[in-house]
Every structure is written in structure tokens, then in C-alpha cells.
Amino acid sequence: MLPRRTARVLAAVLTSAALVAAPLRSDAIGAGGTVTRTAQGKTIPTPTNHFGFAMGTTGRLAGFDKIKEYFRLVADRSDRVEYQVVDKTTLGNDYPAMFISDPRNLRNLRQIVRDNQRLAEPGVSEQEARRLSERSKPVYLIEGTLHSTEVGNTQALVDIVHRLATERSAYTDTVLKNAVLLVIPSGNPDGQHLVVDHFNKTAGTPYNRVYPDLYQKYVGHDNNRDWFMFTQRETRTRVRLEQTYRPVAGHYMHQAGTGGPRLWTPPYDEPLGNGVDPITLQSANTQGQVAARALTAEGKKGVGSDDAYGIFWNADVMGFSTFLGTSLFLTEIASARDLAYPYTSADGKPLGSQNKTIRMLQPYDGNTWTLEQIVAYAKTAAYAGIENIAKNPESWLYNNLYQVTRNGTRLPDVEPGTPEAYVIPAGQRDPYAVYELLRNLEFGRVEIDQARAAFTAGGRSHPAGSYVLSTRQPLGRWIHQLLRKDVYPEKAARKCADCPLIMPYSETTDNAALLLGVDAVPVEKAFTASLQRVRQVVPQPVRMPAEPRGAYLVAPGSYGVAHVLAQLQKANVPVFRSGEDFEAAGRTFAPGTVVVPPSPAARQALQRVSAATGIPVYGSDALPEVDAFRLKPGTRVGLIRGANNMPGGWMTWMLDQYGVNYKVVGADDYADLAGRYDTIVLADGVSRNTIVNGLDPAKNPPEFAWARGVGEKGWEALGDFVSGGGNLVAIGSGSETARQLLDLPVENAAPTDAAKFNAPGALLRATYKPDVPAAWGMPEEWPVWFNRDAAYRITGEATVASAYPGGGDLLASGYAHGTDALHGLANVVSFEVGKGGATLAGSEITFRSWPRATWPIVINSIYHGPSGKARPAAR
């Protein structure tokens, strides 16, 4: 029986309008003709006929609305194609997908899905696996334009769909009879609309043709860095499709810069982690070489492999489907100029490397590259990849679904050094972090158990209620990937003993437990415990206290306190935060404790947030007699992010998730910043140039005027906002901008010579002062995210909230060398600036929303700056 969630997805996909087209005549033709005629006289126009130009025509891009219209038409008139809207996007657009196969396979799709899911279940015998592999059909996923400026691939998919829907040939017979294609025309439909519509609207104008802002509402190009936190709706949609249809291979069609190989394809580069089954990776490398062979046979030069895209170290870029047994077939095609115009080398020399090596057998010998070539290369690679699956369907099903699952269920035996399990002990300081970690694992369909009684594992006692994540399960590799403390393979990530160390394509760690602030304990050997399966992850059960006479109290130790503060502000409830520790309700409360005078509105808001987060609320019949700060009612927050700034986009997502009352600061706001905002946040990536120069209004349409430069006058106005009583919070490289703006008494002392010090996306040990407002609720020590960021030496009056320890190796997870250069340097520092203040975080503590353990620093700093000293008082 299919899982309930799977059944819902299948129902959405399989209950579409009935197909009405009769089988195509044997003399139907492909893209070369004007139309293709069905047996009943219905016609399928070629792309050229439907759009008025051929896909790949210089300066012409088909808009996504027109593409969807064409795909619906093809599905309506061909019994080889089903078109479905499987979800809505962040901006409310359709998220379409198509299934293309022999009509018999499409009629039998429900059974194919059942068989493929059965192959991927633990406990299936080899005999049954062989039988299912012979009976079923492999699903081949192909996706275009996850990154929306990589426009050529969706254009190419138009031709691919037309060919497979209409052509009668030995090739299409093999492909359609032996495989089912799951086509995602765009992994980011919102971006398709934004980028291509902008390109088409700006034709014949003085405006730039390339869309100037984020092409996904929140994360822009980072939308394929979301495969373990699952923050974005489109991410979750694709993952659900992969979980349902279990593709044996996924062809993710991308484009790269203009100067690399004309098309890059696997084999992949180092480094190699333990998070991927060798079967899926070897199969992916095979797919790449099959595509390279086909391109070479057609005289398409400049095809490269290896020496790039070392993506099999971190889960954020290798993709969740890899852990399901899907072989990740990546193609990266060189881009054109302004999306759709020929790119020509400035010096007239051939494009790309001219070194003839085993990694590029035929260098590209032309000095110009066109959209037409992008589309042509994309189609050749796709056709080759599809055919390779279709010619070996049983092998792909058996190995990628059955064998990969079987390997996962005995992972510690397959991968020596893998622990038997990870234990998430009960009673952790942040119940909301535990809930979010487990909820992500649940979304990935991890088997989660909970202890009925206390038990001992690995020489450590764990209380009842602790969670156990066995690595002997289909998703065991994913569990280990996300919870291990990464130790970078320095020896293996070199091509010779004296060769340079190869860095991964992305970061060097994705330890989800450390990022969220959860203690996850690896247990090396088998142990005994009384366990029960968790059927649904829910927040820690909490009970509201009886209405107190004095105050409600919420301890500051969870990053979920951000929800508490935002909801109380929204309810217009007076909120205090203690400036020191105190005793109440039979326990000690730390500095930063939320103190709320009782009222019906306060109780309702606290009850709602507590139930959703698992954060307990306490009651005291006496108001705490402590120095405290009252939050400014309705604290107004402004975010300076600039155009096309991904860290700023992630910040908008975080602020939206926590319900913070904020607006993006626009150019017109600089005339009266103090009248509009109490706190302004400078996102990572915001420089002086972002503020002063910004987007050129002469080159961008009026709707982007908010991001225009505000000149020296605006730059000075921002400084005046702070000195006049405003609060500034600066993160990552934005902290250097704030230092420059306000002439703060600190200097960046982090070495810039990577040979002496390098921490490219790692977690480093850091200390905190929980009695300092910016660090309220933080533990005395916890790792912080660091990616070639600033670290400060104090040269004047400042309050340090967080610093790097004065000795020892600082690396907690990932890769770093020379960390002694950071010993004793500050990370989070607050300053008084005239009547206002500023707090700087040198490292990007909000990186892609991952390091939520340090999110309290941001929230504390946002709300504390505008607050005023006041002892808690009854309402």
C-alpha cells in the first residue's frame, strides 16, 4: 500500500483530464516539419510554428506562459504525454511537470510507481527485486532552468518534448517503451517568468536585458543549496516528486560562465564523502561519458569533465535524490551574452581551455558561442542520457533502487567507521531546534525512534524520551551526512602527494545538528533500548501555567524566542527582558528572559507560540525585581539588502518566518530613516557601493528604483540615523560596511592570505557572554559559521558578546587551517554611537538560514537597540 502522502501526490498527477488524442500515424515527423498530424486529423505544431521562431534563435526566448500553453497542447493531442500542475510556487505560479512514455506505460503508471517504490523498500528479497526490475520501467527525471538566467535548457526541453511526443523512430520506440520521463520544464517557474519576461519586455529599450534582482523571491541562485534544510516551497515540491516516482537518474540541466568548457559533464571532481552510494555515483559518471561520446560523435567540441564540480562532499549541492538512489547527471553549458546573444572572445582567440587532455579530448576551436549551440548541446546530452537508461532498464532499477536501499540497511558494514546510530538526548536546551531537526528528517522519510525508558549507549546514559536514529535504514547515509562532524579528507582531496588541496564546490560542512544547536551523539556499537517508532514529529508537549499574578516568563535559550517576541509585539503586549539572572517559579532564569505582564492577549499569544515551538512558558506570582529593558512597542525594522543580494534574500525569508515587522529599505526611505525605522539591518554582501551607487535608473525599469543609489547624501543619512538614536545591526561583510560608515574602533585582523589561514565554509569554536544583550540565551560555547569572514581586534570602547577562544584548534566541523590567527579576536561586538548604537557580527551568522543556533544574536540585537531601561511592571 502506498503511503498516504504518496497517494495524494499520485492522485494529483493521475487524475487529470482524459487524453483525447488518437495514436500518431507512422509517418508523423518531428521538429523539421510544420505540424505533426494524428490519425484522427489533430495536429501538433512544431515549436517553430507555435512560437514563431526556432528554439535557440539569437535574441529570441519563449516565455514560460507560452511554453506551458504549448506543453498542454501537446499533452492534449498526444497519448505519449501527460501534463500536470503538481503545485503552486512561492509567487503563486504553476509548477508543471510532464510524464512522457509509451501510452501503455502511462496507463500503467500507478503500477510502475508501486513497483519502483517496492524495489526501494527494505526487506525485499533478491528474487522479488529481479522480478520487479523485469516488470517495471525506470523513471528518468530531467529538469531545466533551476537557475533562471540559464535560459537555454528550458528552450531545449521544448524541442525534446516535441520530438518524443511525435517522432516515430527506433530511438523513440526504445526510449518510450523502456522508460518513463518525468520532465520538469523549470525547477523555478517564478524565475522563468521574471527573467524571460524581463528579457522580452526590455527589447528595444535602453534597459539591461538581464533581470537585475533575485530570480527566486528569497534565495535567488541559492535555490539548489537547499537540499537538507528544505526551506523553499519549490525545493519541497521537487523532493516530493522524487520520493514518489523514485527516478533512477536525474538530469539537471545547468549553464555556467562563458569561459569554461562548452559543456561540462561527469565524471565529477574530488572531494568524495561517505554520503553517497558508489552505485549512484559510478552510474552518474557513466551517464556523463555517454553524453560526452554522443557530443563528440556529432562534432560538438569543447566537452570537458572532472576538474570541477566536486559536489559529493555536502548534501546542500549533491541533492536529496542522491540518497534515494538517483544518479545525479549534471550538465553545465557555457552561457551566451545577455542570455540570448552571441558571445565572442575579446581577443579573437578560441573560447575555453585549449589544453588537449583526457578531460577534454577536443578543445573548442571557435571564438563565438551562441544560444543555438547551447540548445543543440543540451539536446544531444539529454538524448544520450535518456537512451542509456532505456537500453538498460532492468540494471538501473535493480542497482539504483534495490541495491542502494540494501546497502543503506547495512551501512555500518558497507562503510566502516559509520556509527550504528545517532542519539538525540532528551532534555536539550532548545526544544524548538530539536523539533526542527527531526521535522526535516521526517520530511526526508527517515525512520525515527524514541526511547520508552532510559538506556545506555556508547558508555553514556540517555533519558527516556531521547530520539534514536539508526543508520541501518534506507536513509542511513543521509543521517550520517547531516549529523557527522566533518573531517575534511586532506590526503584524498589531492591528485598527487604534492598537488594543491582541492576544495569542494560548496562549503566544507553541513552538520545540521551543530548548525541548529542540537546535541547529536554518535554511537559506534550496537546497543539495546526499548524504542517505539515516531509516527509524526510534533513539538515538545508543553502546558501553560495558570494565569500568574506577577508575570509570564520565557527563558531565552531557544532561537524560537524570536517567534515569541514577534507574536507578542504583533499582539501589542508589553514585553520586558531581564538584564540579569533571577529566581522565580522554582528555577533560575538567565539574562534576557522574556517577562510578560499577564493579560488575555499575552496568554493567547504565548499559548499559541508555545504549542507551535515546544518552548515552555512559566508563571510567577511576583514580578521579578531585576533591572530590565522594555521592548519598544511595534519595533520597526528595515533591511538593507540591495538588488540581487542572496544573503539579503535569505534574511527576508528568516524575518518572514519569524513574523518580524520589517520592510526592505528603499532609496526613497533615506530622506527620513528615523521616521520609518527603529532598527536597520545590513545584510551580508551590502557594501558602500550598494548604498551609494546601487542600480543605475537609466539601465533598469522604474520598478527597480527602490535599489537605486542614494549617493553620498544617503550614505551620510544612514550614519546620522545611528548617531541620532537609531540601531544598526550588521552581518558578515555588512559589518565592514558599518565599521566604515561609523568609523568604529575595531579592525579586521583575520589574515587574507589563504596560505596562512583559511576557513572556507566551516564551523569554528566560539565563546559567548550570555549576560551581554546581543548574546542573551546563547551557551558559553558553541560553533559559529565562518567563511573567509572578518574577525575583530578592538581598538576602543566596545562590548564584546562573542569571540574566538584564546587557544587550541578552533575547527569544530569542516576544513580550516591556521585558526590560531583568530585566537582572542572578537566576532560579535556592540558600540554606542552618539545617541544610538551598532552591533557587528563579523561572520555571516545567518548564512542561508543554516546556523540558526546563532539566530538569537540577530533577534536580540534587532529588538534590544530601540528598547529602554524599565523594571517590569503590572499591566
mmCIF file of N, CA, C and O in Angstrom, residues 27-70:
data_model
loop_
_atom_site.group_PDB
_atom_site.id
_atom_site.type_symbol
_atom_site.label_atom_id
_atom_site.label_comp_id
_atom_site.label_asym_id
_atom_site.label_seq_id
_atom_site.Cartn_x
_atom_site.Cartn_y
_atom_site.Cartn_z
ATOM 1 N N ASP A 27 3.785 7.880 -40.176
ATOM 2 C CA ASP A 27 4.546 8.827 -40.993
ATOM 3 C C ASP A 27 4.648 10.200 -40.323
ATOM 4 O O ASP A 27 5.021 11.176 -40.958
ATOM 5 N N ALA A 28 4.270 10.270 -39.021
ATOM 6 C CA ALA A 28 4.409 11.544 -38.329
ATOM 7 C C ALA A 28 5.875 11.929 -38.262
ATOM 8 O O ALA A 28 6.753 11.087 -38.185
ATOM 9 N N ILE A 29 6.126 13.234 -38.302
ATOM 10 C CA ILE A 29 7.505 13.698 -38.336
ATOM 11 C C ILE A 29 7.794 14.568 -37.129
ATOM 12 O O ILE A 29 6.906 14.940 -36.381
ATOM 13 N N GLY A 30 9.051 14.878 -36.932
ATOM 14 C CA GLY A 30 9.478 15.627 -35.765
ATOM 15 C C GLY A 30 9.564 17.109 -36.038
ATOM 16 O O GLY A 30 8.777 17.676 -36.773
ATOM 17 N N ALA A 31 10.599 17.735 -35.452
ATOM 18 C CA ALA A 31 10.691 19.191 -35.451
ATOM 19 C C ALA A 31 10.923 19.779 -36.829
ATOM 20 O O ALA A 31 10.760 20.975 -37.032
ATOM 21 N N GLY A 32 11.289 18.969 -37.798
ATOM 22 C CA GLY A 32 11.601 19.527 -39.103
ATOM 23 C C GLY A 32 10.395 19.970 -39.899
ATOM 24 O O GLY A 32 10.514 20.771 -40.816
ATOM 25 N N GLY A 33 9.184 19.429 -39.598
ATOM 26 C CA GLY A 33 8.012 19.781 -40.363
ATOM 27 C C GLY A 33 7.252 20.933 -39.747
ATOM 28 O O GLY A 33 7.619 21.473 -38.719
ATOM 29 N N THR A 34 6.164 21.304 -40.395
ATOM 30 C CA THR A 34 5.343 22.394 -39.880
ATOM 31 C C THR A 34 4.439 21.909 -38.760
ATOM 32 O O THR A 34 4.337 22.514 -37.721
ATOM 33 N N VAL A 35 3.766 20.779 -38.966
ATOM 34 C CA VAL A 35 2.898 20.196 -37.950
ATOM 35 C C VAL A 35 3.055 18.684 -38.009
ATOM 36 O O VAL A 35 3.556 18.125 -38.980
ATOM 37 N N THR A 36 2.607 18.024 -36.936
ATOM 38 C CA THR A 36 2.502 16.574 -36.923
ATOM 39 C C THR A 36 1.028 16.224 -36.831
ATOM 40 O O THR A 36 0.312 16.779 -36.004
ATOM 41 N N ARG A 37 0.556 15.317 -37.703
ATOM 42 C CA ARG A 37 -0.866 15.020 -37.780
ATOM 43 C C ARG A 37 -1.154 13.669 -37.133
ATOM 44 O O ARG A 37 -0.439 12.693 -37.339
ATOM 45 N N THR A 38 -2.186 13.629 -36.264
ATOM 46 C CA THR A 38 -2.595 12.386 -35.632
ATOM 47 C C THR A 38 -3.547 11.639 -36.558
ATOM 48 O O THR A 38 -4.030 12.172 -37.557
ATOM 49 N N ALA A 39 -3.865 10.411 -36.166
ATOM 50 C CA ALA A 39 -4.712 9.567 -37.005
ATOM 51 C C ALA A 39 -6.112 10.150 -37.159
ATOM 52 O O ALA A 39 -6.776 9.924 -38.169
ATOM 53 N N GLN A 40 -6.554 10.905 -36.152
ATOM 54 C CA GLN A 40 -7.885 11.497 -36.226
ATOM 55 C C GLN A 40 -7.867 12.910 -36.799
ATOM 56 O O GLN A 40 -8.862 13.632 -36.724
ATOM 57 N N GLY A 41 -6.766 13.294 -37.362
ATOM 58 C CA GLY A 41 -6.688 14.584 -38.025
ATOM 59 C C GLY A 41 -6.257 15.721 -37.131
ATOM 60 O O GLY A 41 -6.211 16.873 -37.573
ATOM 61 N N LYS A 42 -5.958 15.441 -35.858
ATOM 62 C CA LYS A 42 -5.477 16.503 -34.980
ATOM 63 C C LYS A 42 -4.009 16.767 -35.272
ATOM 64 O O LYS A 42 -3.273 15.879 -35.669
ATOM 65 N N THR A 43 -3.618 17.981 -35.050
ATOM 66 C CA THR A 43 -2.248 18.353 -35.385
ATOM 67 C C THR A 43 -1.499 18.870 -34.176
ATOM 68 O O THR A 43 -2.078 19.475 -33.271
ATOM 69 N N ILE A 44 -0.198 18.597 -34.156
ATOM 70 C CA ILE A 44 0.700 19.142 -33.146
ATOM 71 C C ILE A 44 1.678 20.053 -33.883
ATOM 72 O O ILE A 44 2.496 19.584 -34.672
ATOM 73 N N PRO A 45 1.599 21.339 -33.666
ATOM 74 C CA PRO A 45 2.523 22.228 -34.369
ATOM 75 C C PRO A 45 3.948 22.032 -33.874
ATOM 76 O O PRO A 45 4.176 21.669 -32.718
ATOM 77 N N THR A 46 4.878 22.245 -34.738
ATOM 78 C CA THR A 46 6.272 22.243 -34.321
ATOM 79 C C THR A 46 6.522 23.469 -33.452
ATOM 80 O O THR A 46 5.761 24.445 -33.495
ATOM 81 N N PRO A 47 7.588 23.465 -32.669
ATOM 82 C CA PRO A 47 7.922 24.668 -31.899
ATOM 83 C C PRO A 47 8.040 25.915 -32.766
ATOM 84 O O PRO A 47 7.559 26.990 -32.385
ATOM 85 N N THR A 48 8.660 25.769 -33.932
ATOM 86 C CA THR A 48 8.808 26.928 -34.820
ATOM 87 C C THR A 48 7.460 27.489 -35.221
ATOM 88 O O THR A 48 7.233 28.708 -35.214
ATOM 89 N N ASN A 49 6.528 26.592 -35.517
ATOM 90 C CA ASN A 49 5.203 27.023 -35.934
ATOM 91 C C ASN A 49 4.424 27.651 -34.779
ATOM 92 O O ASN A 49 3.708 28.639 -34.950
ATOM 93 N N HIS A 50 4.572 27.091 -33.586
ATOM 94 C CA HIS A 50 3.808 27.581 -32.436
ATOM 95 C C HIS A 50 4.353 28.903 -31.915
ATOM 96 O O HIS A 50 3.579 29.822 -31.599
ATOM 97 N N PHE A 51 5.690 29.027 -31.814
ATOM 98 C CA PHE A 51 6.294 30.210 -31.201
ATOM 99 C C PHE A 51 6.659 31.291 -32.213
ATOM 100 O O PHE A 51 6.905 32.436 -31.848
ATOM 101 N N GLY A 52 6.736 30.880 -33.466
ATOM 102 C CA GLY A 52 7.104 31.845 -34.490
ATOM 103 C C GLY A 52 8.603 31.938 -34.709
ATOM 104 O O GLY A 52 9.067 32.754 -35.524
ATOM 105 N N PHE A 53 9.381 31.119 -34.030
ATOM 106 C CA PHE A 53 10.828 31.054 -34.226
ATOM 107 C C PHE A 53 11.330 29.724 -33.661
ATOM 108 O O PHE A 53 10.672 29.104 -32.815
ATOM 109 N N ALA A 54 12.458 29.303 -34.158
ATOM 110 C CA ALA A 54 13.046 28.050 -33.679
ATOM 111 C C ALA A 54 13.698 28.271 -32.322
ATOM 112 O O ALA A 54 14.248 29.340 -32.038
ATOM 113 N N MET A 55 13.648 27.246 -31.483
ATOM 114 C CA MET A 55 14.317 27.332 -30.186
ATOM 115 C C MET A 55 15.822 27.500 -30.427
ATOM 116 O O MET A 55 16.426 26.742 -31.191
ATOM 117 N N GLY A 56 16.404 28.489 -29.767
ATOM 118 C CA GLY A 56 17.822 28.764 -29.960
ATOM 119 C C GLY A 56 18.086 29.901 -30.918
ATOM 120 O O GLY A 56 19.247 30.232 -31.170
ATOM 121 N N THR A 57 17.033 30.526 -31.433
ATOM 122 C CA THR A 57 17.214 31.663 -32.325
ATOM 123 C C THR A 57 17.823 32.833 -31.555
ATOM 124 O O THR A 57 17.347 33.181 -30.472
ATOM 125 N N THR A 58 18.863 33.426 -32.102
ATOM 126 C CA THR A 58 19.538 34.539 -31.440
ATOM 127 C C THR A 58 18.553 35.649 -31.077
ATOM 128 O O THR A 58 17.748 36.088 -31.908
ATOM 129 N N GLY A 59 18.615 36.053 -29.807
ATOM 130 C CA GLY A 59 17.797 37.169 -29.343
ATOM 131 C C GLY A 59 16.341 36.852 -29.102
ATOM 132 O O GLY A 59 15.558 37.752 -28.786
ATOM 133 N N ARG A 60 15.951 35.560 -29.184
ATOM 134 C CA ARG A 60 14.540 35.190 -29.004
ATOM 135 C C ARG A 60 14.434 34.141 -27.892
ATOM 136 O O ARG A 60 15.110 33.108 -27.931
ATOM 137 N N LEU A 61 13.582 34.414 -26.935
ATOM 138 C CA LEU A 61 13.318 33.457 -25.858
ATOM 139 C C LEU A 61 11.817 33.269 -25.722
ATOM 140 O O LEU A 61 11.058 34.251 -25.645
ATOM 141 N N ALA A 62 11.385 32.024 -25.700
ATOM 142 C CA ALA A 62 9.968 31.735 -25.498
ATOM 143 C C ALA A 62 9.616 31.959 -24.035
ATOM 144 O O ALA A 62 10.290 31.447 -23.140
ATOM 145 N N GLY A 63 8.567 32.730 -23.788
ATOM 146 C CA GLY A 63 8.115 32.972 -22.423
ATOM 147 C C GLY A 63 7.492 31.729 -21.817
ATOM 148 O O GLY A 63 6.996 30.841 -22.524
ATOM 149 N N PHE A 64 7.507 31.656 -20.490
ATOM 150 C CA PHE A 64 7.058 30.425 -19.835
ATOM 151 C C PHE A 64 5.560 30.215 -19.987
ATOM 152 O O PHE A 64 5.108 29.073 -20.072
ATOM 153 N N ASP A 65 4.774 31.272 -20.028
ATOM 154 C CA ASP A 65 3.339 31.088 -20.267
ATOM 155 C C ASP A 65 3.100 30.431 -21.623
ATOM 156 O O ASP A 65 2.264 29.530 -21.760
ATOM 157 N N LYS A 66 3.826 30.876 -22.626
ATOM 158 C CA LYS A 66 3.675 30.307 -23.967
ATOM 159 C C LYS A 66 4.183 28.863 -23.994
ATOM 160 O O LYS A 66 3.602 28.007 -24.682
ATOM 161 N N ILE A 67 5.255 28.582 -23.247
ATOM 162 C CA ILE A 67 5.780 27.217 -23.190
ATOM 163 C C ILE A 67 4.755 26.299 -22.525
ATOM 164 O O ILE A 67 4.485 25.187 -23.017
ATOM 165 N N LYS A 68 4.172 26.745 -21.421
ATOM 166 C CA LYS A 68 3.163 25.915 -20.755
ATOM 167 C C LYS A 68 1.959 25.683 -21.672
ATOM 168 O O LYS A 68 1.393 24.578 -21.705
ATOM 169 N N GLU A 69 1.581 26.709 -22.394
ATOM 170 C CA GLU A 69 0.478 26.565 -23.357
ATOM 171 C C GLU A 69 0.810 25.491 -24.391
ATOM 172 O O GLU A 69 -0.039 24.654 -24.730
ATOM 173 N N TYR A 70 2.042 25.497 -24.863
ATOM 174 C CA TYR A 70 2.450 24.510 -25.869
ATOM 175 C C TYR A 70 2.456 23.106 -25.278
ATOM 176 O O TYR A 70 1.981 22.147 -25.916
#
